[in-house]
Amino acid sequence: MNRFFKTSLLATALALGAGFAATPAFAYDETSPAAINVDAGVILLGHDAVAYQTENRPVKGGAAFSATHDGSTYHFASAANRDAFLADPARYAPAYGGFCAMGAALGKKLDVDPTQFKVVDGRLYLNVNADVFKRWAQDIPTNIENADQNWPGIANEAPNTL
């Protein structure tokens, strides 16, 4: 990563810092080194991972239609969505274990607001809040590239150590 880009990332992080601090925590444990963002074992705060792609909106799922993948419980709005997920979980599981995509681009693990999302090339990306989502959306390809590069190094680190 070149010096200019590192400086730009730092400037972005500082500009977004207030947005990170003002975000209410949803399911976030700053001391957990887990690579999956869960609340009581449930990922996406119970939102249906399939609905993000099929309906292009967050839909709350329920325990009646649930499945386990990579040690996390997913809730779905219907048996059909649960079955679609089970047939191809890699297609529907969120990027970066359900942590904030912009955070991952900056080398951080941040919680998410499940209403701040975008599906890009069939992959679900979430962000911590609306302001961060807007910044992430300004250069999605570069932010995804940076997050993909950073994720292996931060996936199993506790957020409060990054």
XYZ file of C-alpha atoms in Angstrom:
162
model
C 0.000 0.000 0.000
C 1.531 3.316 -0.987
C 2.062 6.233 1.401
C -0.634 8.402 -0.196
C -3.199 5.649 0.164
C -2.228 4.992 3.797
C -2.613 8.705 4.493
C -6.019 8.676 2.798
C -7.114 5.699 4.900
C -5.982 7.442 8.060
C -7.830 10.615 7.069
C -10.943 8.555 6.358
C -10.642 6.802 9.702
C -10.297 10.095 11.536
C -13.203 11.627 9.629
C -15.358 8.627 10.445
C -14.193 8.342 14.032
C -17.086 10.352 15.372
C -19.489 8.102 13.505
C -17.919 5.002 15.030
C -18.092 6.410 18.533
C -21.683 7.539 18.184
C -22.923 4.185 16.941
C -24.943 2.187 19.440
C -23.601 -1.325 19.962
C -25.816 -4.018 18.584
C -24.057 -7.341 19.259
C -20.451 -6.379 19.564
C -17.958 -7.830 22.055
C -14.752 -5.767 21.856
C -12.775 -8.413 23.752
C -13.730 -11.444 21.669
C -11.233 -12.717 19.083
C -14.031 -14.543 17.241
C -14.027 -14.182 13.459
C -17.840 -14.181 13.411
C -19.912 -11.287 14.776
C -22.676 -12.885 16.832
C -25.030 -11.986 19.654
C -25.776 -15.014 21.832
C -24.620 -17.199 18.948
C -26.924 -15.561 16.374
C -25.374 -13.770 13.391
C -26.839 -10.719 11.601
C -28.862 -9.931 14.741
C -31.341 -12.503 13.508
C -31.825 -11.035 10.049
C -32.372 -13.410 7.132
C -29.105 -13.752 5.149
C -30.961 -14.920 2.038
C -33.466 -12.048 2.022
C -30.658 -9.519 1.646
C -30.030 -10.997 -1.791
C -33.495 -12.110 -2.878
C -35.477 -9.113 -1.578
C -32.657 -6.540 -1.418
C -33.678 -5.544 2.081
C -33.101 -6.693 5.644
C -35.818 -9.040 6.868
C -35.931 -10.271 10.436
C -35.816 -14.053 10.681
C -36.986 -16.264 13.493
C -35.777 -19.248 15.474
C -38.473 -21.408 13.850
C -36.422 -21.341 10.648
C -32.800 -21.565 11.678
C -29.581 -23.203 10.555
C -26.035 -23.411 11.843
C -22.992 -22.561 9.730
C -19.403 -22.031 10.894
C -20.546 -22.230 14.509
C -23.124 -19.442 14.154
C -26.892 -19.639 14.125
C -28.706 -17.992 11.238
C -32.394 -17.126 11.451
C -34.619 -17.022 8.369
C -38.043 -15.671 7.528
C -39.097 -18.899 5.800
C -38.208 -22.551 5.361
C -37.460 -21.820 1.691
C -34.829 -19.236 2.651
C -33.311 -21.576 5.224
C -33.124 -24.351 2.634
C -31.549 -22.018 0.059
C -28.920 -21.052 2.620
C -28.184 -24.673 3.524
C -27.763 -25.523 -0.161
C -25.061 -22.830 -0.591
C -24.051 -21.109 2.670
C -20.944 -19.505 1.152
C -23.216 -17.590 -1.236
C -25.264 -16.024 1.556
C -22.917 -15.711 4.548
C -21.861 -12.084 5.103
C -18.386 -10.893 4.224
C -15.867 -10.536 7.047
C -17.863 -12.699 9.423
C -20.616 -10.105 9.614
C -18.298 -7.330 10.806
C -18.288 -3.856 9.224
C -16.853 -3.809 5.689
C -15.401 -0.301 6.065
C -13.918 -1.274 9.396
C -12.209 -4.256 7.744
C -10.926 -1.938 4.987
C -9.323 0.165 7.750
C -7.955 -2.854 9.625
C -10.627 -2.745 12.348
C -13.397 -5.089 13.490
C -16.529 -3.046 14.081
C -20.086 -4.048 14.793
C -22.796 -3.532 12.185
C -26.219 -2.075 11.762
C -28.002 -4.800 9.751
C -29.938 -2.139 7.835
C -26.711 -0.685 6.379
C -25.815 -3.185 3.674
C -25.082 -3.749 0.031
C -24.836 -6.915 -2.018
C -21.920 -6.657 -4.447
C -21.270 -9.441 -6.945
C -23.434 -11.766 -4.877
C -21.702 -11.066 -1.566
C -23.293 -9.354 1.443
C -21.383 -6.418 2.944
C -22.550 -4.633 6.100
C -21.482 -1.394 7.771
C -21.580 0.046 11.271
C -23.908 2.972 10.477
C -25.353 5.075 7.641
C -22.498 7.605 7.593
C -19.873 4.880 7.347
C -21.921 3.121 4.676
C -21.922 6.328 2.603
C -18.133 6.605 2.889
C -17.672 2.913 2.049
C -19.952 3.282 -0.979
C -17.841 6.114 -2.412
C -15.213 3.588 -3.539
C -16.583 0.095 -3.088
C -13.985 -1.749 -5.222
C -11.010 -0.260 -3.372
C -12.660 -0.716 0.017
C -13.413 -4.380 -0.742
C -9.852 -4.909 -1.975
C -8.430 -3.386 1.220
C -10.799 -5.318 3.453
C -9.998 -8.582 1.652
C -6.285 -7.903 2.222
C -6.755 -6.932 5.879
C -9.247 -9.603 6.915
C -6.837 -12.566 7.264
C -4.706 -10.540 9.669
C -7.565 -9.253 11.831
C -10.169 -12.034 11.658
C -9.021 -13.752 14.852
C -8.044 -10.625 16.776
C -10.124 -8.956 19.465
C -11.467 -5.602 18.220
C -10.032 -3.752 21.217
C -6.512 -4.823 20.178
C -6.721 -3.383 16.670
